[in-house]
């Protein structure tokens, strides 16, 4: 019996050696496996929570990557939708890549379709302040935005049913002292030509712009504005780029557009969520559950708090505070009847946090 096993091993080794091409041995296991990260944020109020980034650059303006690469990054980082927003007026590589403002979209579209990433046709109107930089989103043709007067460029976008996003309103290069809502912004807003404002851009946070959005019924937006390789700029393993959560009726471009014009958005970055109270409270309610363990310690009730989302929540009632980390359970020692807490990393205004009750 032993002999038979021995002989069969020799035969199989010989056969496998024969099957190998000794001029070229393929080692497919050495290739990195592409993995899509899952972002866990619950759907709310009957809508799907879509993770979107509406601002990024490629070699077709002053970014360093080819358009298809933006799709690959978005897929790996768990996003649903992106807009490539190359500058209309700033194309340092124009000599090499030509001047068609639709090029980055058209090059990236087949890859986006293959990977099921929703790609939105867009461009960045890049002007002095005021009005500064504005993204036209959901365009049919980006080229008409290439026109001398800024108001004509904005009109070229709105004539196509485009969504106008005021980018980085507090960018120091254009607003060195403070973040200002200027006369021209008021004029544009009155004419229905400002639909969203970035409260997070790249690594910046403009709390005052959140107040503008909530006071004036403007969509709250967070975007990367990435020019570099995203994973070289952000720690995408442990964290994430700035993004906009869009509460859409379904996972489609049309539904995202409808939701953005209806201002059903929240901006997310640095463990901060910024937006309307109804959305933030609902994200909290769907993410965190509290359960009375029925036990006590030194007269304090022991409550089990469970967070199923990727957002940690930082709670405080003035004299007692705790954090419920992402995707975790903790035991909270509840003092007496103190069950009302502010969630400090949820922003419903520049200096406003919503209050939740632990039941
Ligand atoms: Zn810009
Ligand atoms: Zn930009």
Short mmCIF file of C-alpha atoms and ligand atoms in Angstrom, two decimals:
data_model
loop_
_atom_site.label_atom_id
_atom_site.label_comp_id
_atom_site.label_asym_id
_atom_site.label_seq_id
_atom_site.Cartn_x
_atom_site.Cartn_y
_atom_site.Cartn_z
CA UNK A 1 0.00 0.00 0.00
CA UNK A 2 2.79 2.41 0.99
CA UNK A 3 4.54 1.61 -2.27
CA UNK A 4 1.47 2.52 -4.32
CA UNK A 5 1.15 5.89 -2.63
CA UNK A 6 4.86 6.61 -3.23
CA UNK A 7 4.63 5.69 -6.90
CA UNK A 8 1.50 7.79 -7.42
CA UNK A 9 3.22 10.84 -5.83
CA UNK A 10 6.17 10.45 -8.18
CA UNK A 11 3.84 10.21 -11.17
CA UNK A 12 1.87 13.29 -10.19
CA UNK A 13 5.03 15.34 -9.53
CA UNK A 14 6.41 14.31 -12.91
CA UNK A 15 3.14 15.21 -14.63
CA UNK A 16 3.00 18.62 -12.95
CA UNK A 17 6.61 19.31 -13.97
CA UNK A 18 5.78 18.35 -17.52
CA UNK A 19 2.77 20.70 -17.53
CA UNK A 20 4.95 23.69 -16.57
CA UNK A 21 6.46 25.96 -19.18
CA UNK A 22 9.99 26.36 -17.83
CA UNK A 23 10.50 29.43 -19.97
CA UNK A 24 7.68 31.29 -18.26
CA UNK A 25 6.11 30.25 -14.96
CA UNK A 26 3.02 32.34 -14.15
CA UNK A 27 2.70 33.48 -10.52
CA UNK A 28 -0.83 34.92 -10.50
CA UNK A 29 -1.04 34.85 -6.68
CA UNK A 30 1.60 37.63 -6.61
CA UNK A 31 -0.82 40.08 -8.21
CA UNK A 32 -2.67 42.35 -5.78
CA UNK A 33 -6.31 41.47 -5.47
CA UNK A 34 -8.59 44.44 -6.05
CA UNK A 35 -10.99 44.88 -3.18
CA UNK A 36 -13.94 47.24 -2.79
CA UNK A 37 -14.31 48.64 0.70
CA UNK A 38 -17.82 48.70 2.15
CA UNK A 39 -18.97 51.97 3.74
CA UNK A 40 -21.60 51.19 6.37
CA UNK A 41 -24.02 54.08 6.76
CA UNK A 42 -27.70 53.14 7.03
CA UNK A 43 -30.41 54.11 4.55
CA UNK A 44 -32.82 56.62 6.10
CA UNK A 45 -36.40 57.87 5.72
CA UNK A 46 -37.11 55.42 2.92
CA UNK A 47 -34.17 56.69 0.82
CA UNK A 48 -30.94 55.00 -0.19
CA UNK A 49 -27.82 56.60 1.34
CA UNK A 50 -25.42 57.04 -1.60
CA UNK A 51 -21.77 57.96 -1.06
CA UNK A 52 -20.65 60.58 -3.56
CA UNK A 53 -17.72 62.86 -4.41
CA UNK A 54 -18.61 65.66 -6.83
CA UNK A 55 -15.20 67.32 -7.20
CA UNK A 56 -11.92 65.90 -8.54
CA UNK A 57 -9.29 66.54 -11.19
CA UNK A 58 -7.33 64.63 -13.82
CA UNK A 59 -4.56 65.44 -16.35
CA UNK A 60 -7.30 67.16 -18.37
CA UNK A 61 -6.80 70.04 -15.92
CA UNK A 62 -4.20 70.22 -13.13
CA UNK A 63 -4.64 66.73 -11.67
CA UNK A 64 -1.96 64.07 -12.08
CA UNK A 65 -4.01 61.00 -13.03
CA UNK A 66 -5.82 59.63 -16.07
CA UNK A 67 -9.65 59.78 -15.86
CA UNK A 68 -10.22 55.99 -15.58
CA UNK A 69 -8.07 56.01 -12.43
CA UNK A 70 -10.65 58.20 -10.65
CA UNK A 71 -13.24 55.48 -11.29
CA UNK A 72 -10.93 52.73 -9.96
CA UNK A 73 -10.27 54.73 -6.78
CA UNK A 74 -13.97 55.40 -6.24
CA UNK A 75 -14.77 51.71 -6.69
CA UNK A 76 -12.07 50.61 -4.22
CA UNK A 77 -13.17 53.23 -1.65
CA UNK A 78 -16.81 52.14 -1.74
CA UNK A 79 -18.33 55.20 -3.45
CA UNK A 80 -21.51 55.11 -5.52
CA UNK A 81 -21.07 58.22 -7.66
CA UNK A 82 -18.40 60.69 -8.74
CA UNK A 83 -18.09 63.79 -10.89
CA UNK A 84 -14.79 64.58 -12.61
CA UNK A 85 -14.66 68.37 -12.57
CA UNK A 86 -11.63 69.48 -14.55
CA UNK A 87 -11.02 73.23 -14.61
CA UNK A 88 -12.44 74.96 -17.66
CA UNK A 89 -9.90 77.80 -17.47
CA UNK A 90 -6.83 75.96 -16.17
CA UNK A 91 -5.39 73.22 -18.38
CA UNK A 92 -1.61 73.11 -17.92
CA UNK A 93 -1.33 69.99 -20.13
CA UNK A 94 -3.62 71.30 -22.89
CA UNK A 95 -0.76 71.04 -25.41
CA UNK A 96 -0.68 67.27 -24.84
CA UNK A 97 -4.29 66.38 -24.04
CA UNK A 98 -6.23 68.86 -26.21
CA UNK A 99 -8.95 71.25 -25.13
CA UNK A 100 -12.19 69.23 -25.23
CA UNK A 101 -13.84 69.73 -21.81
CA UNK A 102 -15.89 66.53 -22.24
CA UNK A 103 -12.79 64.37 -22.69
CA UNK A 104 -12.27 63.24 -19.08
CA UNK A 105 -15.94 62.18 -18.79
CA UNK A 106 -15.94 60.35 -22.10
CA UNK A 107 -12.69 58.50 -21.34
CA UNK A 108 -13.87 57.47 -17.85
CA UNK A 109 -17.45 56.46 -18.81
CA UNK A 110 -16.80 52.90 -20.12
CA UNK A 111 -14.82 52.07 -16.94
CA UNK A 112 -17.58 53.59 -14.78
CA UNK A 113 -20.20 51.46 -16.56
CA UNK A 114 -18.06 48.34 -16.14
CA UNK A 115 -17.58 49.00 -12.40
CA UNK A 116 -21.11 50.26 -11.75
CA UNK A 117 -19.93 53.68 -10.58
CA UNK A 118 -22.34 56.49 -11.47
CA UNK A 119 -20.33 59.07 -13.42
CA UNK A 120 -21.71 62.60 -13.64
CA UNK A 121 -20.65 64.89 -16.49
CA UNK A 122 -19.24 68.09 -14.98
CA UNK A 123 -16.69 70.91 -15.11
CA UNK A 124 -15.23 73.55 -12.76
CA UNK A 125 -15.76 77.19 -13.68
CA UNK A 126 -12.54 78.67 -12.31
CA UNK A 127 -12.69 82.42 -11.70
CA UNK A 128 -11.45 85.13 -9.37
CA UNK A 129 -13.46 85.82 -6.20
CA UNK A 130 -16.27 86.75 -6.51
CA UNK A 131 -17.75 84.35 -7.39
CA UNK A 132 -14.68 82.08 -7.12
CA UNK A 133 -14.86 78.47 -8.31
CA UNK A 134 -18.14 76.79 -9.20
CA UNK A 135 -18.83 73.25 -10.36
CA UNK A 136 -21.50 72.68 -12.98
CA UNK A 137 -22.86 69.15 -12.39
CA UNK A 138 -25.22 66.92 -14.43
CA UNK A 139 -24.23 68.64 -17.69
CA UNK A 140 -24.97 67.40 -21.20
CA UNK A 141 -22.01 69.24 -22.75
CA UNK A 142 -19.21 70.93 -20.78
CA UNK A 143 -17.81 72.94 -23.72
CA UNK A 144 -20.41 75.79 -23.69
CA UNK A 145 -19.09 76.71 -20.19
CA UNK A 146 -15.86 77.85 -21.86
CA UNK A 147 -16.91 81.44 -22.40
CA UNK A 148 -15.38 84.79 -21.32
CA UNK A 149 -18.01 86.04 -18.85
CA UNK A 150 -18.59 84.07 -15.67
CA UNK A 151 -22.34 84.66 -15.64
CA UNK A 152 -22.57 83.29 -19.20
CA UNK A 153 -20.63 80.21 -18.08
CA UNK A 154 -23.00 79.65 -15.15
CA UNK A 155 -26.01 80.21 -17.40
CA UNK A 156 -24.60 77.69 -19.90
CA UNK A 157 -24.70 75.15 -17.07
CA UNK A 158 -28.17 76.04 -15.72
CA UNK A 159 -29.59 76.10 -19.28
CA UNK A 160 -28.69 72.40 -19.39
CA UNK A 161 -30.51 71.76 -16.11
CA UNK A 162 -27.16 71.76 -14.31
CA UNK A 163 -26.63 71.94 -10.56
CA UNK A 164 -24.32 74.80 -9.51
CA UNK A 165 -22.02 74.11 -6.59
CA UNK A 166 -19.98 76.88 -4.95
CA UNK A 167 -16.61 75.27 -4.23
CA UNK A 168 -14.29 75.90 -1.27
CA UNK A 169 -15.87 79.26 -0.22
CA UNK A 170 -13.25 79.71 2.53
CA UNK A 171 -10.17 78.84 0.45
CA UNK A 172 -7.42 81.18 1.75
CA UNK A 173 -6.01 81.83 -1.74
CA UNK A 174 -9.24 83.63 -2.59
CA UNK A 175 -10.62 84.66 0.82
CA UNK A 176 -7.50 85.30 2.95
CA UNK A 177 -9.18 86.84 6.01
CA UNK A 178 -12.57 85.29 6.26
CA UNK A 179 -15.26 83.32 4.46
CA UNK A 180 -17.57 85.87 2.85
CA UNK A 181 -20.95 85.73 1.17
CA UNK A 182 -20.52 88.59 -1.33
CA UNK A 183 -22.97 90.65 -3.35
CA UNK A 184 -22.42 88.54 -6.45
CA UNK A 185 -23.22 85.37 -4.49
CA UNK A 186 -26.50 86.95 -3.40
CA UNK A 187 -27.27 87.89 -7.02
CA UNK A 188 -26.53 84.36 -8.21
CA UNK A 189 -28.55 82.86 -5.37
CA UNK A 190 -31.52 85.15 -6.12
CA UNK A 191 -31.32 84.08 -9.77
CA UNK A 192 -31.47 80.39 -8.72
CA UNK A 193 -27.84 79.82 -9.68
CA UNK A 194 -26.36 78.47 -6.42
CA UNK A 195 -27.75 75.05 -5.49
CA UNK A 196 -25.03 73.66 -3.23
CA UNK A 197 -21.98 74.81 -1.22
CA UNK A 198 -18.98 72.79 -0.09
CA UNK A 199 -18.60 72.79 3.69
CA UNK A 200 -15.75 70.27 3.42
CA UNK A 201 -13.14 70.55 0.66
CA UNK A 202 -9.86 68.62 0.53
CA UNK A 203 -8.73 69.03 4.18
CA UNK A 204 -10.73 72.15 5.03
CA UNK A 205 -13.98 72.69 6.96
CA UNK A 206 -16.02 75.89 6.65
CA UNK A 207 -18.54 75.85 9.55
CA UNK A 208 -19.94 79.26 8.55
CA UNK A 209 -20.89 77.87 5.12
CA UNK A 210 -23.05 75.26 6.88
CA UNK A 211 -25.08 78.12 8.41
CA UNK A 212 -25.50 79.67 4.95
CA UNK A 213 -26.74 76.36 3.55
CA UNK A 214 -29.24 75.74 6.34
CA UNK A 215 -30.50 79.35 6.48
CA UNK A 216 -30.93 79.67 2.71
CA UNK A 217 -32.07 76.09 1.89
CA UNK A 218 -28.94 75.17 -0.10
CA UNK A 219 -27.59 71.61 -0.38
CA UNK A 220 -24.75 70.81 2.07
CA UNK A 221 -21.84 69.26 0.19
CA UNK A 222 -18.45 67.66 1.05
CA UNK A 223 -15.92 66.81 -1.67
CA UNK A 224 -12.28 65.79 -2.03
CA UNK A 225 -11.20 68.17 -4.86
CA UNK A 226 -8.42 65.60 -5.25
CA UNK A 227 -5.62 66.41 -7.71
CA UNK A 228 -3.16 63.75 -6.44
CA UNK A 229 -3.57 59.97 -6.18
CA UNK A 230 -6.31 59.78 -3.53
CA UNK A 231 -4.55 57.11 -1.44
CA UNK A 232 -1.40 59.27 -1.39
CA UNK A 233 -3.34 62.17 0.06
CA UNK A 234 -5.83 60.51 2.45
CA UNK A 235 -5.46 57.46 4.68
CA UNK A 236 -8.07 55.47 2.80
CA UNK A 237 -7.29 52.28 4.77
CA UNK A 238 -8.32 53.76 8.13
CA UNK A 239 -10.29 56.78 7.02
CA UNK A 240 -11.96 58.26 3.99
CA UNK A 241 -12.02 61.23 1.66
CA UNK A 242 -14.57 64.03 2.26
CA UNK A 243 -17.84 63.02 0.66
CA UNK A 244 -21.50 63.85 0.29
CA UNK A 245 -24.18 61.44 1.47
CA UNK A 246 -27.13 61.75 -0.89
CA UNK A 247 -30.52 60.37 0.16
CA UNK A 248 -31.92 59.19 -3.15
CA UNK A 249 -34.99 57.22 -4.19
CA UNK A 250 -32.75 54.76 -6.04
CA UNK A 251 -29.15 54.25 -7.10
CA UNK A 252 -29.20 56.25 -10.34
CA UNK A 253 -27.89 59.54 -11.71
CA UNK A 254 -31.44 60.86 -12.13
CA UNK A 255 -32.29 60.06 -8.49
CA UNK A 256 -29.08 61.70 -7.24
CA UNK A 257 -29.89 64.84 -9.22
CA UNK A 258 -33.46 64.94 -7.87
CA UNK A 259 -32.20 64.46 -4.28
CA UNK A 260 -29.57 67.21 -4.62
CA UNK A 261 -32.03 69.78 -5.96
CA UNK A 262 -34.32 68.73 -3.06
CA UNK A 263 -31.34 69.32 -0.65
CA UNK A 264 -31.41 65.76 0.73
CA UNK A 265 -27.67 65.70 1.45
CA UNK A 266 -25.22 65.54 4.35
CA UNK A 267 -21.46 66.22 4.22
CA UNK A 268 -19.09 63.71 5.91
CA UNK A 269 -15.41 64.09 6.81
CA UNK A 270 -13.10 63.70 9.83
CA UNK A 271 -15.84 61.83 11.72
CA UNK A 272 -18.01 64.94 11.36
CA UNK A 273 -21.44 64.91 9.75
CA UNK A 274 -22.87 68.29 8.74
CA UNK A 275 -26.41 68.95 7.60
CA UNK A 276 -30.07 69.21 8.50
CA UNK A 277 -31.05 67.93 11.93
CA UNK A 278 -33.73 65.58 10.55
CA UNK A 279 -31.09 63.68 8.51
CA UNK A 280 -28.41 63.61 11.22
CA UNK A 281 -30.78 62.41 13.93
CA UNK A 282 -32.12 59.72 11.62
CA UNK A 283 -28.60 58.49 10.75
CA UNK A 284 -27.89 58.30 14.48
CA UNK A 285 -31.18 56.52 15.21
CA UNK A 286 -30.60 53.92 12.47
CA UNK A 287 -26.94 53.43 13.50
CA UNK A 288 -27.13 53.22 17.29
CA UNK A 289 -29.32 51.13 19.54
CA UNK A 290 -29.46 51.22 23.37
CA UNK A 291 -30.46 48.25 25.50
CA UNK A 292 -30.96 48.20 29.28
CA UNK A 293 -28.88 45.28 30.57
CA UNK A 294 -31.01 45.25 33.75
CA UNK A 295 -27.77 45.49 35.75
CA UNK A 296 -26.39 48.26 37.92
CA UNK A 297 -23.02 49.37 39.24
CA UNK A 298 -22.66 51.82 42.12
CA UNK A 299 -26.22 52.98 41.57
CA UNK A 300 -25.74 53.55 37.84
CA UNK A 301 -27.72 51.70 35.20
CA UNK A 302 -25.61 49.69 32.74
CA UNK A 303 -26.81 50.27 29.18
CA UNK A 304 -25.49 48.43 26.13
CA UNK A 305 -24.89 50.85 23.22
CA UNK A 306 -24.38 49.26 19.80
CA UNK A 307 -23.22 51.18 16.70
CA UNK A 308 -23.58 49.36 13.37
CA UNK A 309 -22.25 52.23 11.23
CA UNK A 310 -18.76 53.40 10.19
CA UNK A 311 -19.30 56.71 12.00
CA UNK A 312 -18.20 56.94 15.64
CA UNK A 313 -20.53 59.04 17.78
CA UNK A 314 -19.21 61.39 20.50
CA UNK A 315 -21.86 62.06 23.17
CA UNK A 316 -21.88 64.49 26.08
CA UNK A 317 -24.42 65.82 28.56
CA UNK A 318 -22.10 68.40 30.08
CA UNK A 319 -20.73 66.34 32.96
CA UNK A 320 -20.64 62.88 31.38
CA UNK A 321 -19.28 62.02 27.95
CA UNK A 322 -18.46 58.91 25.97
CA UNK A 323 -17.78 57.79 22.41
CA UNK A 324 -19.48 54.87 20.72
CA UNK A 325 -16.81 53.73 18.25
CA UNK A 326 -17.75 52.63 14.74
CA UNK A 327 -19.05 49.06 14.38
CA UNK A 328 -18.81 48.45 18.15
CA UNK A 329 -20.67 47.86 21.37
CA UNK A 330 -19.92 49.63 24.66
CA UNK A 331 -21.44 49.61 28.14
CA UNK A 332 -22.64 53.04 29.24
CA UNK A 333 -22.96 53.80 32.98
CA UNK A 334 -26.05 55.96 33.10
CA UNK A 335 -26.28 58.36 36.03
CA UNK A 336 -29.79 58.75 37.47
CA UNK A 337 -32.23 60.28 35.02
CA UNK A 338 -29.57 61.99 32.85
CA UNK A 339 -30.56 60.50 29.52
CA UNK A 340 -30.32 63.55 27.23
CA UNK A 341 -27.04 63.87 25.31
CA UNK A 342 -25.61 66.13 22.63
CA UNK A 343 -23.84 64.37 19.76
CA UNK A 344 -20.74 66.52 19.41
CA UNK A 345 -19.57 65.30 15.99
CA UNK A 346 -22.94 65.95 14.34
CA UNK A 347 -23.29 69.57 13.18
CA UNK A 348 -26.67 71.17 12.54
CA UNK A 349 -25.02 74.60 12.46
CA UNK A 350 -21.53 76.07 12.88
CA UNK A 351 -21.86 75.73 16.68
CA UNK A 352 -24.94 73.52 17.00
CA UNK A 353 -25.20 69.83 17.82
CA UNK A 354 -28.38 67.76 17.96
CA UNK A 355 -29.61 66.24 21.22
CA UNK A 356 -30.68 62.60 21.51
CA UNK A 357 -32.37 60.72 24.31
CA UNK A 358 -31.19 57.38 25.62
CA UNK A 359 -34.27 55.35 26.41
ZN1 LIG B 1 -11.41 75.08 -7.23
ZN1 LIG B 2 -11.22 71.80 -8.03
#
